[in-house]
PDB file of C-alpha atoms and ligand atoms in Angstrom:
ATOM      1  CA  MET B 299      -6.057  49.420   6.774  1.00 83.00           C
ATOM      2  CA  PHE B 300      -5.959  45.511   7.935  1.00 91.00           C
ATOM      3  CA  ARG B 301      -3.627  47.171  10.940  1.00 93.00           C
ATOM      4  CA  GLN B 302      -5.570  49.729  11.606  1.00 94.00           C
ATOM      5  CA  PHE B 303      -8.573  47.641  12.348  1.00 95.00           C
ATOM      6  CA  LEU B 304      -6.328  44.930  14.127  1.00 95.00           C
ATOM      7  CA  ALA B 305      -5.323  48.251  16.488  1.00 96.00           C
ATOM      8  CA  GLN B 306      -9.011  49.519  17.097  1.00 95.00           C
ATOM      9  CA  LEU B 307      -9.984  45.886  17.918  1.00 95.00           C
ATOM     10  CA  SER B 308      -7.526  45.736  20.679  1.00 95.00           C
ATOM     11  CA  ALA B 309      -8.253  49.454  21.949  1.00 95.00           C
ATOM     12  CA  LYS B 310     -11.728  47.726  22.181  1.00 95.00           C
ATOM     13  CA  LEU B 311     -10.791  44.957  23.467  1.00 92.00           C
ATOM     14  CA  GLN B 312      -8.639  46.718  26.227  1.00 93.00           C
ATOM     15  CA  ARG B 313     -11.356  48.517  27.334  1.00 94.00           C
ATOM     16  CA  PHE B 314     -14.203  45.534  27.549  1.00 93.00           C
ATOM     17  CA  MET B 315     -11.503  44.086  29.513  1.00 92.00           C
ATOM     18  CA  ALA B 316     -11.181  47.357  31.558  1.00 93.00           C
ATOM     19  CA  GLY B 317     -12.030  46.703  35.577  1.00 93.00           C
ATOM     20  CA  ARG B 318     -12.731  42.939  34.219  1.00 95.00           C
ATOM     21  CA  TYR B 319     -10.558  40.657  36.161  1.00 95.00           C
ATOM     22  CA  GLY B 320      -9.030  38.336  32.964  1.00 94.00           C
ATOM     23  CA  THR B 321      -7.474  35.130  33.700  1.00 93.00           C
ATOM     24  CA  ASP B 322      -5.103  33.352  35.883  1.00 95.00           C
ATOM     25  CA  ARG B 323      -3.991  29.764  36.721  1.00 95.00           C
ATOM     26  CA  LEU B 324      -7.314  28.601  37.993  1.00 97.00           C
ATOM     27  CA  ASN B 325      -9.577  29.777  34.867  1.00 96.00           C
ATOM     28  CA  MET B 326      -6.593  28.055  33.134  1.00 96.00           C
ATOM     29  CA  THR B 327      -6.945  24.628  34.882  1.00 96.00           C
ATOM     30  CA  ILE B 328     -10.693  25.078  34.514  1.00 97.00           C
ATOM     31  CA  LEU B 329     -10.517  25.176  30.368  1.00 96.00           C
ATOM     32  CA  GLY B 330      -7.988  22.923  30.513  1.00 96.00           C
ATOM     33  CA  ALA B 331     -10.377  20.219  32.274  1.00 96.00           C
ATOM     34  CA  GLY B 332     -13.303  21.480  29.548  1.00 96.00           C
ATOM     35  CA  LEU B 333     -11.553  20.410  26.402  1.00 96.00           C
ATOM     36  CA  VAL B 334     -10.467  17.210  28.080  1.00 96.00           C
ATOM     37  CA  ALA B 335     -13.814  16.473  28.402  1.00 96.00           C
ATOM     38  CA  CYS B 336     -14.743  17.667  24.925  1.00 94.00           C
ATOM     39  CA  LEU B 337     -12.009  15.627  23.575  1.00 95.00           C
ATOM     40  CA  ILE B 338     -12.482  12.754  25.284  1.00 95.00           C
ATOM     41  CA  SER B 339     -16.950  13.015  24.856  1.00 92.00           C
ATOM     42  CA  PRO B 340     -16.695  11.149  20.869  1.00 90.00           C
ATOM     43  CA  PHE B 341     -14.700   7.697  22.287  1.00 93.00           C
ATOM     44  CA  PHE B 342     -17.728   7.079  24.644  1.00 91.00           C
ATOM     45  CA  ARG B 343     -20.632   5.497  22.529  1.00 86.00           C
ATOM     46  CA  SER B 344     -23.222   5.083  25.724  1.00 90.00           C
ATOM     47  CA  ALA B 345     -25.139   8.227  24.970  1.00 91.00           C
ATOM     48  CA  PRO B 346     -25.703   9.327  28.739  1.00 93.00           C
ATOM     49  CA  VAL B 347     -21.898   9.510  29.173  1.00 94.00           C
ATOM     50  CA  ASN B 348     -21.266  11.447  26.307  1.00 93.00           C
ATOM     51  CA  LEU B 349     -23.859  14.134  26.973  1.00 94.00           C
ATOM     52  CA  LEU B 350     -22.473  14.283  30.521  1.00 95.00           C
ATOM     53  CA  LEU B 351     -18.909  15.266  29.369  1.00 95.00           C
ATOM     54  CA  THR B 352     -20.274  17.391  26.762  1.00 94.00           C
ATOM     55  CA  ALA B 353     -21.873  19.199  29.041  1.00 96.00           C
ATOM     56  CA  ILE B 354     -19.299  19.109  31.323  1.00 96.00           C
ATOM     57  CA  SER B 355     -16.697  20.741  28.671  1.00 96.00           C
ATOM     58  CA  TYR B 356     -19.632  23.531  27.659  1.00 96.00           C
ATOM     59  CA  GLY B 357     -19.786  24.156  31.980  1.00 97.00           C
ATOM     60  CA  PHE B 358     -16.186  24.830  32.385  1.00 97.00           C
ATOM     61  CA  MET B 359     -15.946  26.753  29.555  1.00 95.00           C
ATOM     62  CA  ILE B 360     -18.649  29.296  30.429  1.00 96.00           C
ATOM     63  CA  TRP B 361     -17.022  29.067  33.964  1.00 97.00           C
ATOM     64  CA  ALA B 362     -13.640  30.270  33.155  1.00 96.00           C
ATOM     65  CA  ILE B 363     -15.454  33.116  30.466  1.00 95.00           C
ATOM     66  CA  TYR B 364     -17.474  34.145  33.403  1.00 97.00           C
ATOM     67  CA  ARG B 365     -14.564  34.286  35.917  1.00 97.00           C
ATOM     68  CA  SER B 366     -12.617  36.437  33.365  1.00 96.00           C
ATOM     69  CA  LEU B 367     -15.201  38.900  32.783  1.00 96.00           C
ATOM     70  CA  SER B 368     -16.012  39.598  35.999  1.00 97.00           C
ATOM     71  CA  ARG B 369     -15.358  42.866  38.012  1.00 96.00           C
ATOM     72  CA  ASN B 370     -15.713  41.106  41.426  1.00 96.00           C
ATOM     73  CA  THR B 371     -11.206  41.242  41.638  1.00 95.00           C
ATOM     74  CA  TYR B 372     -11.220  40.279  45.169  1.00 96.00           C
ATOM     75  CA  LYS B 373     -13.017  37.281  45.218  1.00 97.00           C
ATOM     76  CA  ARG B 374     -12.030  35.641  42.230  1.00 97.00           C
ATOM     77  CA  TYR B 375      -8.125  36.339  43.322  1.00 97.00           C
ATOM     78  CA  GLN B 376      -9.300  34.489  46.733  1.00 97.00           C
ATOM     79  CA  GLU B 377     -10.491  31.546  44.994  1.00 97.00           C
ATOM     80  CA  ASN B 378      -7.106  31.161  42.813  1.00 97.00           C
ATOM     81  CA  ARG B 379      -5.114  31.865  45.928  1.00 96.00           C
ATOM     82  CA  LYS B 380      -7.514  28.442  47.266  1.00 94.00           C
ATOM     83  CA  PHE B 381      -6.808  27.029  44.311  1.00 96.00           C
ATOM     84  CA  LEU B 382      -2.934  27.197  44.663  1.00 95.00           C
ATOM     85  CA  GLN B 383      -2.915  27.066  47.831  1.00 93.00           C
ATOM     86  CA  PHE B 384      -4.813  23.095  47.737  1.00 92.00           C
ATOM     87  CA  PHE B 385      -2.154  22.186  45.392  1.00 90.00           C
ATOM     88  CA  ASP B 386       0.604  22.932  47.103  1.00 92.00           C
ATOM     89  CA  ARG B 387      -0.465  21.111  50.142  1.00 92.00           C
ATOM     90  CA  LEU B 388      -0.675  18.375  47.657  1.00 90.00           C
ATOM     91  CA  LYS B 389       2.411  18.421  46.894  1.00 92.00           C
ATOM     92  CA  ASP B 390       4.010  18.841  50.048  1.00 93.00           C
ATOM     93  CA  ARG B 391       5.311  15.389  51.478  1.00 92.00           C
ATOM     94  CA  GLN B 392       6.790  16.776  54.482  1.00 94.00           C
ATOM     95  CA  HIS B 393       4.089  18.069  56.110  1.00 95.00           C
ATOM     96  CA  ARG B 394       0.955  18.009  57.226  1.00 93.00           C
ATOM     97  CA  TYR B 395      -1.773  20.995  57.104  1.00 93.00           C
ATOM     98  CA  TYR B 396      -4.374  20.896  60.466  1.00 93.00           C
ATOM     99  CA  ASP B 397      -7.256  23.290  60.493  1.00 93.00           C
ATOM    100  CA  CYS B 398      -7.419  24.706  64.496  1.00 95.00           C
ATOM    101  CA  PRO B 399     -10.652  23.595  66.167  1.00 94.00           C
ATOM    102  CA  LYS B 400     -11.301  26.922  67.532  1.00 95.00           C
ATOM    103  CA  CYS B 401      -9.995  29.707  64.845  1.00 95.00           C
ATOM    104  CA  ARG B 402      -9.540  27.666  61.844  1.00 92.00           C
ATOM    105  CA  GLN B 403      -6.204  29.385  61.460  1.00 93.00           C
ATOM    106  CA  VAL B 404      -4.155  26.835  59.341  1.00 91.00           C
ATOM    107  CA  VAL B 405      -1.309  24.672  61.127  1.00 93.00           C
ATOM    108  CA  ARG B 406       1.807  22.975  59.670  1.00 94.00           C
ATOM    109  CA  VAL B 407       3.148  19.833  61.279  1.00 94.00           C
ATOM    110  CA  PRO B 408       6.117  17.948  60.397  1.00 94.00           C
ATOM    111  CA  ARG B 409       4.784  14.044  58.647  1.00 93.00           C
ATOM    112  CA  GLY B 410       5.197  10.784  60.094  1.00 91.00           C
ATOM    113  CA  LYS B 411       5.719  12.397  64.299  1.00 92.00           C
ATOM    114  CA  GLY B 412       2.441   9.710  65.594  1.00 93.00           C
ATOM    115  CA  LYS B 413       0.606  11.179  67.641  1.00 94.00           C
ATOM    116  CA  ILE B 414       1.128  14.712  68.790  1.00 94.00           C
ATOM    117  CA  ALA B 415      -0.037  17.176  70.531  1.00 95.00           C
ATOM    118  CA  ILE B 416      -0.350  20.377  68.541  1.00 95.00           C
ATOM    119  CA  THR B 417      -0.683  24.440  69.919  1.00 95.00           C
ATOM    120  CA  CYS B 418      -2.021  26.671  67.571  1.00 96.00           C
ATOM    121  CA  PRO B 419       0.149  29.722  67.053  1.00 94.00           C
ATOM    122  CA  LYS B 420      -2.873  32.273  66.956  1.00 95.00           C
ATOM    123  CA  CYS B 421      -5.419  31.598  69.718  1.00 96.00           C
ATOM    124  CA  ARG B 422      -3.153  28.614  72.011  1.00 95.00           C
ATOM    125  CA  GLU B 423      -5.109  26.249  71.364  1.00 94.00           C
ATOM    126  CA  LYS B 424      -4.138  22.794  72.174  1.00 95.00           C
ATOM    127  CA  PHE B 425      -5.319  19.726  70.365  1.00 95.00           C
ATOM    128  CA  VAL B 426      -3.968  16.080  69.702  1.00 95.00           C
ATOM    129  CA  ARG B 427      -3.490  15.208  65.915  1.00 94.00           C
ATOM    130  CA  LYS B 428      -1.760  11.541  63.905  1.00 92.00           C
ATOM    131  CA  THR B 429       0.994  13.052  61.691  1.00 87.00           C
TER     132      THR B 429
HETATM  133 ZN1  LIG F 533      -6.569  28.601  67.162  1.00 77.93          ZN
END
């Protein structure tokens, strides 16, 4: 009886989530940040800080729910991709990343070479940056 109920519930949930985005790394991070804000808020006695943290935690959780229920899966996927890319670049201590001033192509160059002239691989634009 109970098993049947669970099976029905999961079938309903599956139908509800069909065509929706679901969850990803960005969503887990948003949820985690919301949870942290929620957990640390009781430690702040000042009312404005407390209120702000509560608002942030609710805001983040609503944002995460909105993203997972979104039907615009392409846009959500792109957000997650950008988010992961941002962290990959933070972790990359060997290289620096620059946007080409002309075509916005991202160019990766080795760090610690001083001032160098960079040629964009896409549009051949030359620009000088400190690495
Ligand atoms: Zn370019």
